[in-house]
Amino acid sequence: MIPSTHLHFADVWRFLIIHVLQKKLSYRKNRKGNENHGRKKEKRPDFNLLHTKLIANGLTFDERKKVFTKMSTNHITYFYLLNGEAEKDLSAETPIAMLTFLLPLKGQNNILKVFENMIALARNLATSFEMKLLDDDFNPVSDQTVANYKERAAELDINLGNNVARRRIK
């Protein structure tokens, strides 16, 4: 499931997706045992903090498309970070409950390396903003899930002729 956005995905023939989702609210019981009193405040990422953190990690914000991109010096897009909720832009005016990392495979020279950078940033954001890391089927991302994604990325690198991946697997 790819969120509808202003990006044109015609050139993205395959992709890897990771979601970072706001954790569910937790409730504390009051002295009488009733829930909802003393409810913890929602922890949604503030766009300005998110913007600062992502710019510090080498991403750029596309004002027109309302997405963040990580690009190479040759202007090859490594991955996108967009609002995971369909029809919503990333902006200071829009609440953020889910972020979606989208790694287009077409044109990549080293999918495994890009994925490793993307997952490191996704984990960092999940920790920083108290969010959950989920795969493309919205299942929690475990170390085994990451290992499976890395294996898939390495296989794709090999299929696309990336010799770096061949050396890493041997």
mmCIF file of N, CA and C in Angstrom, residues 89-140:
data_model
loop_
_atom_site.group_PDB
_atom_site.id
_atom_site.type_symbol
_atom_site.label_atom_id
_atom_site.label_comp_id
_atom_site.label_asym_id
_atom_site.label_seq_id
_atom_site.Cartn_x
_atom_site.Cartn_y
_atom_site.Cartn_z
ATOM 1 N N ASP A 89 0.054 16.160 3.349
ATOM 2 C CA ASP A 89 1.417 16.626 3.099
ATOM 3 C C ASP A 89 2.187 16.685 4.404
ATOM 4 N N LEU A 90 3.488 16.748 4.295
ATOM 5 C CA LEU A 90 4.313 17.059 5.455
ATOM 6 C C LEU A 90 4.430 18.567 5.525
ATOM 7 N N SER A 91 3.874 19.140 6.564
ATOM 8 C CA SER A 91 3.956 20.587 6.740
ATOM 9 C C SER A 91 3.689 20.912 8.202
ATOM 10 N N ALA A 92 3.998 22.146 8.572
ATOM 11 C CA ALA A 92 3.766 22.598 9.946
ATOM 12 C C ALA A 92 2.281 22.626 10.273
ATOM 13 N N GLU A 93 1.428 22.743 9.276
ATOM 14 C CA GLU A 93 -0.015 22.830 9.496
ATOM 15 C C GLU A 93 -0.694 21.470 9.616
ATOM 16 N N THR A 94 -0.026 20.409 9.214
ATOM 17 C CA THR A 94 -0.637 19.079 9.186
ATOM 18 C C THR A 94 -0.084 18.220 10.316
ATOM 19 N N PRO A 95 -0.970 17.675 11.178
ATOM 20 C CA PRO A 95 -0.479 16.779 12.228
ATOM 21 C C PRO A 95 0.157 15.525 11.617
ATOM 22 N N ILE A 96 1.188 15.045 12.269
ATOM 23 C CA ILE A 96 1.911 13.881 11.759
ATOM 24 C C ILE A 96 1.709 12.708 12.715
ATOM 25 N N ALA A 97 1.052 11.661 12.239
ATOM 26 C CA ALA A 97 0.874 10.459 13.040
ATOM 27 C C ALA A 97 1.700 9.302 12.479
ATOM 28 N N MET A 98 2.012 9.369 11.168
ATOM 29 C CA MET A 98 2.774 8.293 10.550
ATOM 30 C C MET A 98 3.691 8.876 9.476
ATOM 31 N N LEU A 99 4.928 8.445 9.499
ATOM 32 C CA LEU A 99 5.905 8.801 8.483
ATOM 33 C C LEU A 99 6.214 7.557 7.667
ATOM 34 N N THR A 100 6.382 7.713 6.379
ATOM 35 C CA THR A 100 6.688 6.574 5.519
ATOM 36 C C THR A 100 7.981 6.837 4.763
ATOM 37 N N PHE A 101 8.916 5.911 4.898
ATOM 38 C CA PHE A 101 10.151 5.924 4.126
ATOM 39 C C PHE A 101 9.909 5.102 2.879
ATOM 40 N N LEU A 102 10.250 5.650 1.742
ATOM 41 C CA LEU A 102 10.060 4.965 0.468
ATOM 42 C C LEU A 102 11.390 4.945 -0.262
ATOM 43 N N LEU A 103 11.909 3.753 -0.502
ATOM 44 C CA LEU A 103 13.188 3.588 -1.182
ATOM 45 C C LEU A 103 12.912 3.077 -2.594
ATOM 46 N N PRO A 104 13.006 3.951 -3.600
ATOM 47 C CA PRO A 104 12.808 3.478 -4.983
ATOM 48 C C PRO A 104 14.030 2.683 -5.420
ATOM 49 N N LEU A 105 13.813 1.571 -6.072
ATOM 50 C CA LEU A 105 14.934 0.718 -6.444
ATOM 51 C C LEU A 105 15.518 1.068 -7.810
ATOM 52 N N LYS A 106 14.714 1.664 -8.652
ATOM 53 C CA LYS A 106 15.199 2.014 -9.987
ATOM 54 C C LYS A 106 16.271 3.099 -9.887
ATOM 55 N N GLY A 107 17.392 2.855 -10.535
ATOM 56 C CA GLY A 107 18.470 3.837 -10.579
ATOM 57 C C GLY A 107 19.437 3.760 -9.401
ATOM 58 N N GLN A 108 19.199 2.869 -8.461
ATOM 59 C CA GLN A 108 20.077 2.757 -7.293
ATOM 60 C C GLN A 108 21.342 1.982 -7.661
ATOM 61 N N ASN A 109 22.460 2.403 -7.101
ATOM 62 C CA ASN A 109 23.727 1.701 -7.319
ATOM 63 C C ASN A 109 24.058 0.744 -6.183
ATOM 64 N N ASN A 110 23.569 1.014 -4.992
ATOM 65 C CA ASN A 110 23.879 0.181 -3.833
ATOM 66 C C ASN A 110 22.672 0.200 -2.891
ATOM 67 N N ILE A 111 21.680 -0.600 -3.201
ATOM 68 C CA ILE A 111 20.425 -0.625 -2.452
ATOM 69 C C ILE A 111 20.668 -0.992 -0.998
ATOM 70 N N LEU A 112 21.561 -1.934 -0.749
ATOM 71 C CA LEU A 112 21.833 -2.366 0.619
ATOM 72 C C LEU A 112 22.358 -1.211 1.471
ATOM 73 N N LYS A 113 23.301 -0.455 0.957
ATOM 74 C CA LYS A 113 23.858 0.679 1.703
ATOM 75 C C LYS A 113 22.786 1.739 1.958
ATOM 76 N N VAL A 114 21.995 2.036 0.943
ATOM 77 C CA VAL A 114 20.928 3.031 1.093
ATOM 78 C C VAL A 114 19.914 2.540 2.132
ATOM 79 N N PHE A 115 19.555 1.251 2.075
ATOM 80 C CA PHE A 115 18.614 0.711 3.052
ATOM 81 C C PHE A 115 19.185 0.813 4.468
ATOM 82 N N GLU A 116 20.454 0.483 4.645
ATOM 83 C CA GLU A 116 21.067 0.572 5.970
ATOM 84 C C GLU A 116 21.009 2.002 6.511
ATOM 85 N N ASN A 117 21.255 2.988 5.654
ATOM 86 C CA ASN A 117 21.154 4.390 6.068
ATOM 87 C C ASN A 117 19.711 4.759 6.392
ATOM 88 N N MET A 118 18.783 4.277 5.574
ATOM 89 C CA MET A 118 17.370 4.585 5.771
ATOM 90 C C MET A 118 16.846 3.979 7.073
ATOM 91 N N ILE A 119 17.189 2.732 7.350
ATOM 92 C CA ILE A 119 16.682 2.071 8.557
ATOM 93 C C ILE A 119 17.302 2.690 9.805
ATOM 94 N N ALA A 120 18.563 3.123 9.714
ATOM 95 C CA ALA A 120 19.195 3.791 10.856
ATOM 96 C C ALA A 120 18.457 5.091 11.179
ATOM 97 N N LEU A 121 18.112 5.853 10.145
ATOM 98 C CA LEU A 121 17.367 7.092 10.356
ATOM 99 C C LEU A 121 15.955 6.798 10.875
ATOM 100 N N ALA A 122 15.312 5.780 10.329
ATOM 101 C CA ALA A 122 13.963 5.406 10.791
ATOM 102 C C ALA A 122 13.981 5.025 12.269
ATOM 103 N N ARG A 123 14.974 4.256 12.675
ATOM 104 C CA ARG A 123 15.096 3.884 14.095
ATOM 105 C C ARG A 123 15.348 5.117 14.964
ATOM 106 N N ASN A 124 16.181 6.014 14.472
ATOM 107 C CA ASN A 124 16.480 7.234 15.198
ATOM 108 C C ASN A 124 15.205 8.067 15.389
ATOM 109 N N LEU A 125 14.423 8.221 14.342
ATOM 110 C CA LEU A 125 13.171 8.982 14.441
ATOM 111 C C LEU A 125 12.176 8.292 15.371
ATOM 112 N N ALA A 126 12.081 6.977 15.273
ATOM 113 C CA ALA A 126 11.162 6.235 16.134
ATOM 114 C C ALA A 126 11.509 6.447 17.599
ATOM 115 N N THR A 127 12.773 6.420 17.918
ATOM 116 C CA THR A 127 13.223 6.645 19.291
ATOM 117 C C THR A 127 12.999 8.095 19.706
ATOM 118 N N SER A 128 13.405 9.017 18.867
ATOM 119 C CA SER A 128 13.314 10.445 19.192
ATOM 120 C C SER A 128 11.885 10.915 19.424
ATOM 121 N N PHE A 129 10.957 10.408 18.617
ATOM 122 C CA PHE A 129 9.578 10.877 18.694
ATOM 123 C C PHE A 129 8.630 9.858 19.334
ATOM 124 N N GLU A 130 9.205 8.850 20.012
ATOM 125 C CA GLU A 130 8.421 7.813 20.688
ATOM 126 C C GLU A 130 7.381 7.205 19.763
ATOM 127 N N MET A 131 7.867 6.703 18.630
ATOM 128 C CA MET A 131 7.007 6.088 17.624
ATOM 129 C C MET A 131 7.397 4.628 17.449
ATOM 130 N N LYS A 132 6.567 3.875 16.731
ATOM 131 C CA LYS A 132 6.833 2.472 16.440
ATOM 132 C C LYS A 132 7.348 2.336 15.020
ATOM 133 N N LEU A 133 8.274 1.407 14.834
ATOM 134 C CA LEU A 133 8.822 1.112 13.520
ATOM 135 C C LEU A 133 8.059 -0.083 12.955
ATOM 136 N N LEU A 134 7.477 0.081 11.761
ATOM 137 C CA LEU A 134 6.656 -0.958 11.142
ATOM 138 C C LEU A 134 7.136 -1.235 9.726
ATOM 139 N N ASP A 135 6.892 -2.476 9.256
ATOM 140 C CA ASP A 135 7.260 -2.811 7.881
ATOM 141 C C ASP A 135 6.132 -2.407 6.933
ATOM 142 N N ASP A 136 6.249 -2.793 5.663
ATOM 143 C CA ASP A 136 5.250 -2.384 4.665
ATOM 144 C C ASP A 136 3.885 -3.020 4.884
ATOM 145 N N ASP A 137 3.807 -4.071 5.715
ATOM 146 C CA ASP A 137 2.520 -4.689 6.068
ATOM 147 C C ASP A 137 2.040 -4.245 7.440
ATOM 148 N N PHE A 138 2.678 -3.226 7.996
ATOM 149 C CA PHE A 138 2.358 -2.652 9.305
ATOM 150 C C PHE A 138 2.596 -3.618 10.469
ATOM 151 N N ASN A 139 3.569 -4.513 10.306
ATOM 152 C CA ASN A 139 4.010 -5.384 11.386
ATOM 153 C C ASN A 139 5.219 -4.746 12.048
ATOM 154 N N PRO A 140 5.395 -4.945 13.371
ATOM 155 C CA PRO A 140 6.579 -4.380 14.043
ATOM 156 C C PRO A 140 7.873 -4.875 13.396
#
